Structure formats: C-alpha cells, structure tokens
C-alpha cells in the first residue's frame, strides 16, 4: 500500500521555521473536511461564534489558517492527526469538540434529557380530581393518546321535596348560594341547567303570589312574570363591584308592572337576605314636590298609615301607639338619601321637617329563610303585602291621583273654602252687633 505524503516538513530539513516555510509556498485552496460539513452548528448559526479558523485579523490567525489548509481532505494518518491535536491547548480542544457535535449525538443527548414517564388512568384521575377543568387555562396531566372527558353538569335532583307552584324549593336557595361563591360568567355557563331550573321555580312562585296580591290590592293588574321579575344581570358600568350577576331573585308589582311612576310592592328572595317592602324609591322632581306639599299641609294622613297596629307590629319592631316613635322608625328606614338640610321652599322649623327631608318613601321587612321556604312562605309574604296596601294606596293617591280621587279632593277643598267664608261672615256679623 503506497504511503501518503505527509504535509508536514521533516525535522532534518532546513532550519527555517515552519511558519516561514508555509508562507513561502503557494497556499492551495482549503478543502473543508467532511467532519466540518456534517456539523449542525456551522450550518444553523446565523451569527457564528468567534473562531480562530475564520478570523484573519492577526498573524497567529494566519498561522492557524495555514495549518488547516495543510490538513488536506480530512483523511490524515494517525501520526499527522496526533501532531495536529497536540498543537492545540486543552481548552481549545474542548471548544472544538462541543462545536462539532453530530446530529446523531445531539439527538441522543436530547433523548437522555427527557426520560419517559408512564402514566395510567389512576394517576390521571388523582391529579384532576377536585379541579374545575372547564375553566380556561386549567390543564390535565394526560399522556399522549389519552383524553379527559368533562361531563356537562345537570340540574340538581328535587330529592324528597317536589317542585310546586306556590313554594320556593330549597334547591333555588342552594343555587343562589353557589352563585354568590362563583359569581362569574364561566361558572354560570357551565351551571346553566341549575339556573334555568331555579328561575322557573321563581317564576311559578311569582305567578301564585300575583293572585294573592290582586286579592289585597285590586289596582294591581294580572301580568306575566316577565313583566314583574328583574333580570339577574347587574349593571356594572358605574359600579366598583365587577361581579356580573345578582345573587338574589326579585320582582315588583305596581299598576304598570315592575316599571312605572306608581308606588310598588317589592319581594326579594336570597339566602339570609330575603326582603318584603313597598313604596317609591327616589321619585322624579314632580312627584316629590307633590309628596312634600301633601305632607306639609296634611301630615295626619301619612301618620295615620304609619300608626296602624299591624304596621307597628310587623315593620316598626312592635312599638307602642306613639306617633313620634312611628315617624322616627319610618324616617330611619329612608335616611340613606335624605337631605341634610331643609328642602327648598320650606322652613327649618317646620314640624314635619324630618318627613320633608326624605327622598325615599319606603317600608321594608327582612325575612328569615324558614319564613320563605316551605308551604307557608307564600301566605307569609302575602300577609305582609296586605299590611302595606294602605301605604301604597296613600302614595299613589298623591303622586298619581285617580280622576275620582282628584274630584273628591276638589270637593273637599271647596267645602273647606266655603266653611272659611262662613266663618268670616259670622265674625263680621258679630263685629257689627
């Protein structure tokens, strides 16, 4: 086998240094070794690492370039390779080995860095147990080829208590309690069956209660629940509370349903927050002016309503037949938006100044859960609304009087005027005598 010519000069040759001998010869075109061509690092890097083989700024760099040119095709014999490797420091050798790593070796390293983990169904069920996987961003630890199926929640079972039209089912309160703890759109979307079942239960209760209210107040029309019940969505445009839903069901009954200028009855059901009330809340300036005028001239009418025995018992804490205490209890229910000073056109020493400063004229009573749930809830709420009927009738007679009532009032005013004139004539006759 013929020996390959060595690219390195013999030691017995001229004493000219290796650097000068190599520079005197014409430099043949460098041929990149196959090892260098197979390097993924040189083919993928956009900004190459600083290397002694590609920079030409100094004499030491040109010397290294000459040595690479003399390396030939990359098939050097062992002695030549050993002499070339021994001329590099250990640190440079380590860098070169890191730089020229084959794709096969790199893939082996990647495989070693990612050990295979076997997961079974039991492990998955343990990891996802108790997690709300329907929420966005929640991930389940599943192996390739495995999937987690989320069952769509169903409405609660009625249990031992059946759903009836005249009662509020306990499941309705359970839904409102859960909604308070999870007041967001994603939760309600996933629990839509519970919401629809609870809303239907409330609507049927409102239908039954409407019949009872009409028996107490014949001015209330028979309207469908959609004209009486309020939506569950909150108006958060100007509210610091960002929660999107109310945590109660509510409805109002007036001569025009839940909307309109008339005084209304109001019912709200909520766990530990049920409520029955009536009146007008922040009326417009014109009705407000009529109310203040009526209270200023005929305050005895509203005081008679407040002094009713059932009113004092159920709504004013069972106070005695004291007019001042009844007025004080009524004012205490409406101090939230009351004026701090006297209203325009009235004196500060007016005997009815506490009633004139009000901007709400409402009466309410809180209910316990056991008063609302069960077969006795409908009767209890209807009883309280019957006690509030004279109060609503009085308010409507002032802010939105009927034609008959207005004609009767005009006759009363004429009678009072005639009486005053007769009194003045009698005084004149006495003076003449």
Coordinates of N, CA and C in Angstrom, one line a residue, residues 212-213 215-217 310-311 379-392:
X212 N -102.4 36.4 44.9 CA -102.6 36.9 46.3 C -102.6 38.4 46.4
X213 N -101.7 39.0 45.7 CA -101.6 40.5 45.7 C -102.9 41.1 45.2
X215 N -105.8 40.0 45.3 CA -106.8 39.9 46.3 C -106.7 41.1 47.3
X216 N -105.5 41.5 47.6 CA -105.3 42.6 48.6 C -105.4 43.9 48.0
X217 N -105.0 44.1 46.8 CA -105.0 45.4 46.1 C -105.5 45.2 44.7
X310 N -101.0 46.8 62.9 CA -100.2 45.8 62.2 C -98.9 46.3 61.6
X311 N -98.9 47.6 61.2 CA -97.7 48.2 60.6 C -96.7 48.4 61.7
X379 N -98.1 32.4 52.0 CA -99.0 33.1 52.9 C -98.4 34.2 53.7
X380 N -97.1 33.9 54.2 CA -96.4 34.9 55.0 C -96.2 36.2 54.2
X381 N -95.7 36.0 53.0 CA -95.4 37.2 52.1 C -96.7 37.9 51.8
X382 N -97.7 37.2 51.4 CA -99.0 37.8 51.1 C -99.5 38.6 52.3
X383 N -99.3 38.1 53.5 CA -99.8 38.8 54.7 C -99.1 40.1 54.9
X384 N -97.8 40.2 54.7 CA -97.1 41.4 54.8 C -97.5 42.4 53.7
X385 N -97.7 41.9 52.5 CA -98.1 42.8 51.5 C -99.5 43.4 51.8
X386 N -100.4 42.6 52.4 CA -101.7 43.2 52.8 C -101.6 44.3 53.8
X387 N -100.6 44.2 54.7 CA -100.4 45.3 55.7 C -99.8 46.6 55.0
X388 N -99.1 46.4 53.9 CA -98.5 47.5 53.2 C -99.5 48.2 52.2
X389 N -100.6 47.6 51.9 CA -101.5 48.1 50.9 C -102.0 49.5 51.2
X390 N -102.4 49.9 52.5 CA -102.8 51.2 52.7 C -101.7 52.3 52.4
X391 N -100.5 51.9 52.7 CA -99.3 52.8 52.4 C -99.2 53.0 50.9
X392 N -99.2 52.0 50.1 CA -99.1 52.1 48.7 C -100.3 52.9 48.1

